[in-house]
Coordinates of C-alpha atoms and ligand atoms in Angstrom, one line a residue:
X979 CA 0.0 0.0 0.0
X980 CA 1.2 3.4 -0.6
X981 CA 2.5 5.7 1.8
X982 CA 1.5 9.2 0.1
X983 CA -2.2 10.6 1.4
X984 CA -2.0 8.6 4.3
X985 CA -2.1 10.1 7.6
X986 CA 1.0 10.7 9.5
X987 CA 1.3 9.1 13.5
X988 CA 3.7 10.3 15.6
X989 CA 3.3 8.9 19.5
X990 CA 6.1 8.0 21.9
X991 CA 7.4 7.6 25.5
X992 CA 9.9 8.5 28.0
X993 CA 12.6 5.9 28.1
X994 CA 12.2 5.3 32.1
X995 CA 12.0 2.3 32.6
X996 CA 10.1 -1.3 31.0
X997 CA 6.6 -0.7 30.1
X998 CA 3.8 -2.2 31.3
X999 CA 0.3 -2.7 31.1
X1000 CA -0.7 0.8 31.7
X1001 CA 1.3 1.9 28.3
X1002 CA -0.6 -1.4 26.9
X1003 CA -3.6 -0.2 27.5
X1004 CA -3.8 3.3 27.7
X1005 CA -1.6 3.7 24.0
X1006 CA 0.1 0.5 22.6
X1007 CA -3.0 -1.7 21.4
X1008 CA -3.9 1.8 19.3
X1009 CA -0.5 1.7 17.9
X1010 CA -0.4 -1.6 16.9
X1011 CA -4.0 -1.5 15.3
X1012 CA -2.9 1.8 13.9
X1013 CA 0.4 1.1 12.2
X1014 CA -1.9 -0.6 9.1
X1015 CA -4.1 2.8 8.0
X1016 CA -1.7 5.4 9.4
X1017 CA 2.0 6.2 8.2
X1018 CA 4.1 5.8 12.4
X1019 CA 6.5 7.1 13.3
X1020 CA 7.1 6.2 17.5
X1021 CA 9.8 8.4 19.5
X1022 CA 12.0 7.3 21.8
X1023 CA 11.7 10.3 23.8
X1024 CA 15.7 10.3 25.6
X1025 CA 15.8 13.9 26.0
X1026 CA 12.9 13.9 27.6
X1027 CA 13.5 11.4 30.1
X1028 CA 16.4 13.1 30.8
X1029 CA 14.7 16.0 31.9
X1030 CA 13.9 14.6 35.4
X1031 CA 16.8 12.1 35.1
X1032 CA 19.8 13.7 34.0
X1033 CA 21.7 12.5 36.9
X1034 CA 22.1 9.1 35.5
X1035 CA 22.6 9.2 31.9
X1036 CA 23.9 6.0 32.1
X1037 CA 21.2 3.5 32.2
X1038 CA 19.9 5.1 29.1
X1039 CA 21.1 2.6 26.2
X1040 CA 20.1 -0.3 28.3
X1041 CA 16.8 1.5 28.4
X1042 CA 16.5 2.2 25.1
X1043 CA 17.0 -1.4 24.6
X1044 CA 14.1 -2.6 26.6
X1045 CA 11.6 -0.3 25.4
X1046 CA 12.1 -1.3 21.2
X1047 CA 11.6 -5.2 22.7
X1048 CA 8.4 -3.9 24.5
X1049 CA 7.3 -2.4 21.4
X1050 CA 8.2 -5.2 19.0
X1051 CA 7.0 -7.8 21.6
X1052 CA 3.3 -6.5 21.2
X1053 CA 3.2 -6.5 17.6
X1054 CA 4.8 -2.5 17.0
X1055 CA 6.0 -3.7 13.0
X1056 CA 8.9 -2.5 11.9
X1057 CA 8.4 -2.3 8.5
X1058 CA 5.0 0.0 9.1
X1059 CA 6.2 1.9 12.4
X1060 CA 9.4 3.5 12.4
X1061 CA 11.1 3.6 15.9
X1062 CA 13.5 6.0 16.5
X1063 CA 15.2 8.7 19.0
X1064 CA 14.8 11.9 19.8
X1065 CA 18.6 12.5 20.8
X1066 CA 19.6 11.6 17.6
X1067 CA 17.7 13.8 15.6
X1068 CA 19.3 17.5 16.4
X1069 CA 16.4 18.9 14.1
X1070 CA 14.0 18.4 16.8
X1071 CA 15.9 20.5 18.9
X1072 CA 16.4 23.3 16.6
X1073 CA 12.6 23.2 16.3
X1074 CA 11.9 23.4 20.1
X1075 CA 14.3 26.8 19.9
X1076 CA 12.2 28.0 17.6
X1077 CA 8.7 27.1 19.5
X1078 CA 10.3 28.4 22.1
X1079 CA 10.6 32.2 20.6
X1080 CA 7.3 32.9 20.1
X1081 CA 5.5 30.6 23.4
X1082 CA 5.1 32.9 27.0
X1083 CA 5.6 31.1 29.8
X1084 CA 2.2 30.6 31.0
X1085 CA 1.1 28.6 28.7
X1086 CA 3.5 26.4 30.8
X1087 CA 2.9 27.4 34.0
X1088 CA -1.1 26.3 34.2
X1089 CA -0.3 23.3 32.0
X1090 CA -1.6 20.5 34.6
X1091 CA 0.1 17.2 33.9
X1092 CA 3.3 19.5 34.0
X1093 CA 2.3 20.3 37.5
X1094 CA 1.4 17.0 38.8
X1095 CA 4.4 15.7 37.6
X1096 CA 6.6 18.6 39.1
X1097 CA 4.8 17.9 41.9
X1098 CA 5.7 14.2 42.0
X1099 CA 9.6 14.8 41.1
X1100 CA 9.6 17.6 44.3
X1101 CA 10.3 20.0 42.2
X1102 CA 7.0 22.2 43.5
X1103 CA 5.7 22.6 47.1
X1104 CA 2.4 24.6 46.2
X1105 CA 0.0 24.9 43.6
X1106 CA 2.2 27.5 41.3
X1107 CA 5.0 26.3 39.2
X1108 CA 6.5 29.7 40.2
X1109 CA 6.9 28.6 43.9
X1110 CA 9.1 25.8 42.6
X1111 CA 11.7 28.1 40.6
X1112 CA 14.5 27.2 42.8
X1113 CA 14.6 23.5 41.6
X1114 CA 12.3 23.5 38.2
X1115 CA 15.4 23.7 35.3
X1116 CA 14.7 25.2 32.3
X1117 CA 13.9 21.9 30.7
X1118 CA 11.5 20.1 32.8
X1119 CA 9.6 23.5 32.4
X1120 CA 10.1 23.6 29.2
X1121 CA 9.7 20.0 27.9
X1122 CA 6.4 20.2 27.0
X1123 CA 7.6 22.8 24.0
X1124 CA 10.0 20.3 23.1
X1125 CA 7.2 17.8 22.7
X1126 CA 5.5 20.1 20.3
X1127 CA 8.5 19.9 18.1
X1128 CA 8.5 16.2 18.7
X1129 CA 4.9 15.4 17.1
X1130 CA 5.6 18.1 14.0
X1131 CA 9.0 17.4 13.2
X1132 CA 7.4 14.8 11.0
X1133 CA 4.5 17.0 10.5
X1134 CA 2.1 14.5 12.3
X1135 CA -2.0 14.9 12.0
X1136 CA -2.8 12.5 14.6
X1137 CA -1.0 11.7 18.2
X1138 CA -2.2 8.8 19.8
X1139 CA -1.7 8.8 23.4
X1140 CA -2.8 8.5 27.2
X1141 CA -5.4 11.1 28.2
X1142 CA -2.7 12.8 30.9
X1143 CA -0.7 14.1 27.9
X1144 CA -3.7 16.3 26.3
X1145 CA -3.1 19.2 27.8
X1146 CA 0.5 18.9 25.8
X1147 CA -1.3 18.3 22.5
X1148 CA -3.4 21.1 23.0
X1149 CA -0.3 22.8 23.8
X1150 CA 1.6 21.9 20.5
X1151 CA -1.9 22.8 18.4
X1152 CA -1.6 26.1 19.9
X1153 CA 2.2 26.7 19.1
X1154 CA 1.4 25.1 15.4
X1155 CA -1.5 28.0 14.9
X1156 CA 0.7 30.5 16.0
X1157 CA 3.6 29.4 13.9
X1158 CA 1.3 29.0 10.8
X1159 CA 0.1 32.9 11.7
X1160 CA 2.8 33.9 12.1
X1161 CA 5.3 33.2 9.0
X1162 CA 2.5 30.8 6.7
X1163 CA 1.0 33.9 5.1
X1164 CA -2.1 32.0 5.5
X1165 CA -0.5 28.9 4.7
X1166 CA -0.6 26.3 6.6
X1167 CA 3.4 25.0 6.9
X1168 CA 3.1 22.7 9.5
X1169 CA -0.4 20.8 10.1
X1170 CA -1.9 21.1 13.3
X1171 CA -2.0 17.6 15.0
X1172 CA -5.2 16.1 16.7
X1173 CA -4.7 13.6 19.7
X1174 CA -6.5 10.3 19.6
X1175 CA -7.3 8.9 23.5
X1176 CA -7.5 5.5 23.2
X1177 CA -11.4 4.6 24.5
X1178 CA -10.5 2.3 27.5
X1179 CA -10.3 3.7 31.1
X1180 CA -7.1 4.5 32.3
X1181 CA -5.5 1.4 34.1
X1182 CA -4.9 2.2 38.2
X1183 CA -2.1 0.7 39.8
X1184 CA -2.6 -3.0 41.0
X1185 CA -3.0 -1.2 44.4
X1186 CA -5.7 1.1 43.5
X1187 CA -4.1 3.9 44.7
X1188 CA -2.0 5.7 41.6
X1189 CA -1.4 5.2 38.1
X1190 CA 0.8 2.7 37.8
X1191 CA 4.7 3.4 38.0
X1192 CA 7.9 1.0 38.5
X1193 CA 8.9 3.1 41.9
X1194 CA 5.3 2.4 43.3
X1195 CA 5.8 -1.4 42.4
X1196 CA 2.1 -2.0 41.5
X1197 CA 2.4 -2.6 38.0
X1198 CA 3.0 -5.9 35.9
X1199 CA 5.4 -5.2 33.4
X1200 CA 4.8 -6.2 29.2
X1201 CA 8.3 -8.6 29.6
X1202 CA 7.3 -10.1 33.6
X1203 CA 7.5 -13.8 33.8
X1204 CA 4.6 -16.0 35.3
X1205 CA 6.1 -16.0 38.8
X1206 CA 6.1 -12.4 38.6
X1207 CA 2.9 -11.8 37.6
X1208 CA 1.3 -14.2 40.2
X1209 CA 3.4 -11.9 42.6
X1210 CA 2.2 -8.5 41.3
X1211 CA -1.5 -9.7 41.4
X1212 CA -1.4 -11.1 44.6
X1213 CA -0.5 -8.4 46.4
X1214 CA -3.9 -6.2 44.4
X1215 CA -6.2 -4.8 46.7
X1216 CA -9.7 -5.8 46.5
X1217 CA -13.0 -5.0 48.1
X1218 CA -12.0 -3.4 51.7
X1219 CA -15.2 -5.3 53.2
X1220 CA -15.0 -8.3 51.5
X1221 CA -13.4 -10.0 54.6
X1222 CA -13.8 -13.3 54.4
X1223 CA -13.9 -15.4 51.5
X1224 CA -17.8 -15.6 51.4
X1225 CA -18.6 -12.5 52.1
X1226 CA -20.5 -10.6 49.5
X1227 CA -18.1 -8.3 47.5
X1228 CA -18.6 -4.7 45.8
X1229 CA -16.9 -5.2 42.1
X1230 CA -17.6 -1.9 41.5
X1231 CA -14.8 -1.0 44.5
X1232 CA -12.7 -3.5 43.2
X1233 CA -9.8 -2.5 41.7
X1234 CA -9.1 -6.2 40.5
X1235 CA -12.5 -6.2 38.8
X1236 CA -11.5 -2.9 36.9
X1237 CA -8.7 -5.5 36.0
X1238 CA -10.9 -8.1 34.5
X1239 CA -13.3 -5.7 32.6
X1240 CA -10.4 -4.6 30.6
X1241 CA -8.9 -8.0 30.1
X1242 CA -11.1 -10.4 31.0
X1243 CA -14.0 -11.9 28.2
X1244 CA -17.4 -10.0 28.5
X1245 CA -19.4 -13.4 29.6
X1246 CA -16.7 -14.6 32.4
X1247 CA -16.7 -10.8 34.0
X1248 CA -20.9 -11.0 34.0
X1249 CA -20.1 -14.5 36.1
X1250 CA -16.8 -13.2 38.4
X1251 CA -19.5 -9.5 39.2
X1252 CA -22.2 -11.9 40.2
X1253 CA -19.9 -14.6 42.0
X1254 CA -18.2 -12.3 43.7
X1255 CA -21.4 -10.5 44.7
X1256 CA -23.0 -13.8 46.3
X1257 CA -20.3 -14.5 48.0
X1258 CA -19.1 -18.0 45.9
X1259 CA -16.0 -16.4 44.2
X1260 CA -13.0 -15.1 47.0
X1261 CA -10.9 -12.8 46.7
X1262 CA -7.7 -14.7 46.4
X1263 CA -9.7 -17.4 43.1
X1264 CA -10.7 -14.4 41.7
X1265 CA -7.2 -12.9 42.0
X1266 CA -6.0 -16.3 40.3
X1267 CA -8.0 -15.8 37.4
X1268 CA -6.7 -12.7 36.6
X1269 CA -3.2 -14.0 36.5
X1270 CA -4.3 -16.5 34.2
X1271 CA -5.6 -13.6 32.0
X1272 CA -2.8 -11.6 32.2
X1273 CA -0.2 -14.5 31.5
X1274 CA -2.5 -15.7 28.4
X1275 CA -1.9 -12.3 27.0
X1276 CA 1.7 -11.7 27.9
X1277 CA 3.2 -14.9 27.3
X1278 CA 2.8 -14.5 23.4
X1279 CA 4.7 -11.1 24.0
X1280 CA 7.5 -13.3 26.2
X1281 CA 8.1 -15.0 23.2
X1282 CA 8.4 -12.3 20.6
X1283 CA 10.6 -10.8 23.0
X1284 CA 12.9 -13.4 23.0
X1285 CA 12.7 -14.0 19.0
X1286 CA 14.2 -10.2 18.9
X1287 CA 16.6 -10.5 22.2
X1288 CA 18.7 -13.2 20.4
X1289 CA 18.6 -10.8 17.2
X1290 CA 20.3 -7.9 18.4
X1291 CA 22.2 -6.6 15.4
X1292 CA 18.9 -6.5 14.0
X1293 CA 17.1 -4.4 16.8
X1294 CA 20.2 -2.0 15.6
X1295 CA 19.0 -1.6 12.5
X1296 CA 15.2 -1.5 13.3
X1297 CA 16.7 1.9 15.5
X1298 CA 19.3 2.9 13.2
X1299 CA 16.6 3.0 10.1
X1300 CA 13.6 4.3 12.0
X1301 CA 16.0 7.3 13.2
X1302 CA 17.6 8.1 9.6
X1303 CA 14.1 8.2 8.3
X1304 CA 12.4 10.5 11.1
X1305 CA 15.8 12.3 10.4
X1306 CA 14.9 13.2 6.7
X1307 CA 11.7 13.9 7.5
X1308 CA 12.8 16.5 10.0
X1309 CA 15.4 18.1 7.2
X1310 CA 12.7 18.5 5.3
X1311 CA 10.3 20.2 8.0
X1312 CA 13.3 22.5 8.7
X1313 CA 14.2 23.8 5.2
X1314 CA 10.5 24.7 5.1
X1315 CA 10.1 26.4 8.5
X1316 CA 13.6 28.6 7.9
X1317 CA 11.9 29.1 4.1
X1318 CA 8.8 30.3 6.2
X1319 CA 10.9 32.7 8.8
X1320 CA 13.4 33.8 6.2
X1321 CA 16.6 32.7 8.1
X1322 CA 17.4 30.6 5.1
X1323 CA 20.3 32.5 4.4
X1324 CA 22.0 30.2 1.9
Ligands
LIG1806 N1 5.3 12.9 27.3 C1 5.1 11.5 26.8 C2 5.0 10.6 28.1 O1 5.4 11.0 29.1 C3 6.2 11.0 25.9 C4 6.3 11.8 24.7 C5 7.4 12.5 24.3 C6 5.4 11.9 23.6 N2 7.2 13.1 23.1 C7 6.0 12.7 22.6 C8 4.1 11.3 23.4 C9 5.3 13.0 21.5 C10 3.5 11.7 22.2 C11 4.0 12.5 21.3 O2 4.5 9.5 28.0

């Protein structure tokens, strides 16, 4: 199939740490069912990452590493999506300086999954970004320009992602109009993406609390073995007054219910919400039966993982090619924006 009058994709995540079900969930199954109508383009986003983690540069390779095999364990095709880095693509970066011109720094400062996650680094004390000043750097505050020039150095239409990163789409659409009025002559020069939040409910932590997160250890990770998913699940809260084992539960409090009606089949979650509800099915069975789930799905992405893990000169390549071809794309985006400004100079 041809490429040209397709849409354009870009998504991507912060190389943090090994995804899990929560990136499943809330973006990868999109990407995956995606990747046939839409022309992808997923970012490794390094820089980004490195914005709360710059102390420890190190791990980042090994990262790197993990996240491709969690993408091409799921099914991420690397001959439709093209996977690549944001580090090694200066273009990006010359975009961001030039987002950066023309974008006041309020349009920051309210933007709210900036504050939550300023909050949760302890970078912020109070409700104001401003009150954090002393710790904030210039490019955790700033990152979310950076992600504008992420999605439109390709010139993206559609961003498929999580529902806490809309307020950074709507940021980007807002720099994109600007841009466009500014230098397009009522042109557009760079489209002005859409986001696309995928339709099932964001995934809580196993222990209901937060979203899910490797330093809260309640997630199950994409690449966990049996053993640790049994462990993971396990330890899930349920139903605070489901007691003892026949007591009758509350699915709608539960957060392994929330489990099953994303994962489980529609008929067996009708049978665990009335089981659990007369008191037959306890909490540690029912617990059981989500593991079984959960390893039914990620088993199959065990052993694609493993396919590409003894391949890794060609998980080189998938990176190497994925980021030479973002690369051109962002040449090309460039030349047009200086065009547009008139600091092509020769
Ligand atoms: N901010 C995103 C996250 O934390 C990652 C990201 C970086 C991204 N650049 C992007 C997502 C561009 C979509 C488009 O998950």
């Amino acid at each position: 199939m041809s490429i040209v009058g397709k849409g354009r994709i870009l998504t991507g995540d912060r190389p943090t740490g090994r995804l899990h079900l929560g990136h499943y969930v809330g973006t990868l199954v999109n990407r995956v069912k995606l990747q046939n109508e839409y022309d992808t383009f997923i970012l490794i986003a390094d820089v980004q990452a490195l914005s709360t983690h710059w102390k420890n540069p190190e791990h980042m390779p090994d990262i790197i590493r993990q996240v491709v095999l969690d993408y091409l364990s799921v099914g991420i095709d690397p001959s439709r999506s093209k996977i690549c880095v944001q580090s090694m693509i200066p273009e990006i970066a010359e975009l961001t300086v030039v987002y950066g011109l023309f974008t006041r720094m309020n349009k920051l400062r309210h933007n709210p999954t900036l504050k939550t996650e300023a909050k949760s680094y302890g970078y912020m004390s109070g409700d104001d970004l401003i009150a954090g000043f002393d710790k904030l750097t210039y490019g955790f505050f700033g990152y979310p320009i950076s992600q504008a020039a992420d999605i439109t150095f390709v010139r993206a239409n559609l961003v498929p992602v999580g529902e806490d990163q809309v307020p950074h789409i709507e940021l980007c659409r807002d720099i994109v109009g600007r841009f466009n009025q500014l230098y397009g002559k009522g042109e557009e020069i760079i489209p002005i993406p859409q986001a696309l939040v995928g339709d099932i409910p964001r995934l809580r932590g196993l222990d209901g609390q937060s979203k899910m997160g490797k330093s809260l250890g309640n997630a199950v990770y994409l690449s966990d073995d049996d053993e640790a998913i049994d462990t993971a699940v396990m330890k899930a809260v349920t139903d605070p007054q489901k007691i003892r084992k026949n007591d009758p539960g509350h699915p709608e409090v539960c957060n392994v219910f929330a489990y099953h009606q994303v994962f489980s089949a529609p008929d067996e979650v009708e049978q665990i919400a009335c089981d659990c509800r007369n008191g037959t099915l306890g909490c540690v069975a029912d617990k059981r039966r989500l593991a079984h789930v959960l390893k039914e799905l990620i088993n199959p992405f065990r052993e694609k993982r493993a396919f590409w893990e003894k391949r890794p000169e060609d998980v080189d390549d998938i990176l190497k090619s994925g980021t030479a071809a973002a690369k051109a794309e962002g040449e090309e985006t460039m030349t047009r924006v200086r065009e547009a400004m008139n600091i092509r100079y020769w």
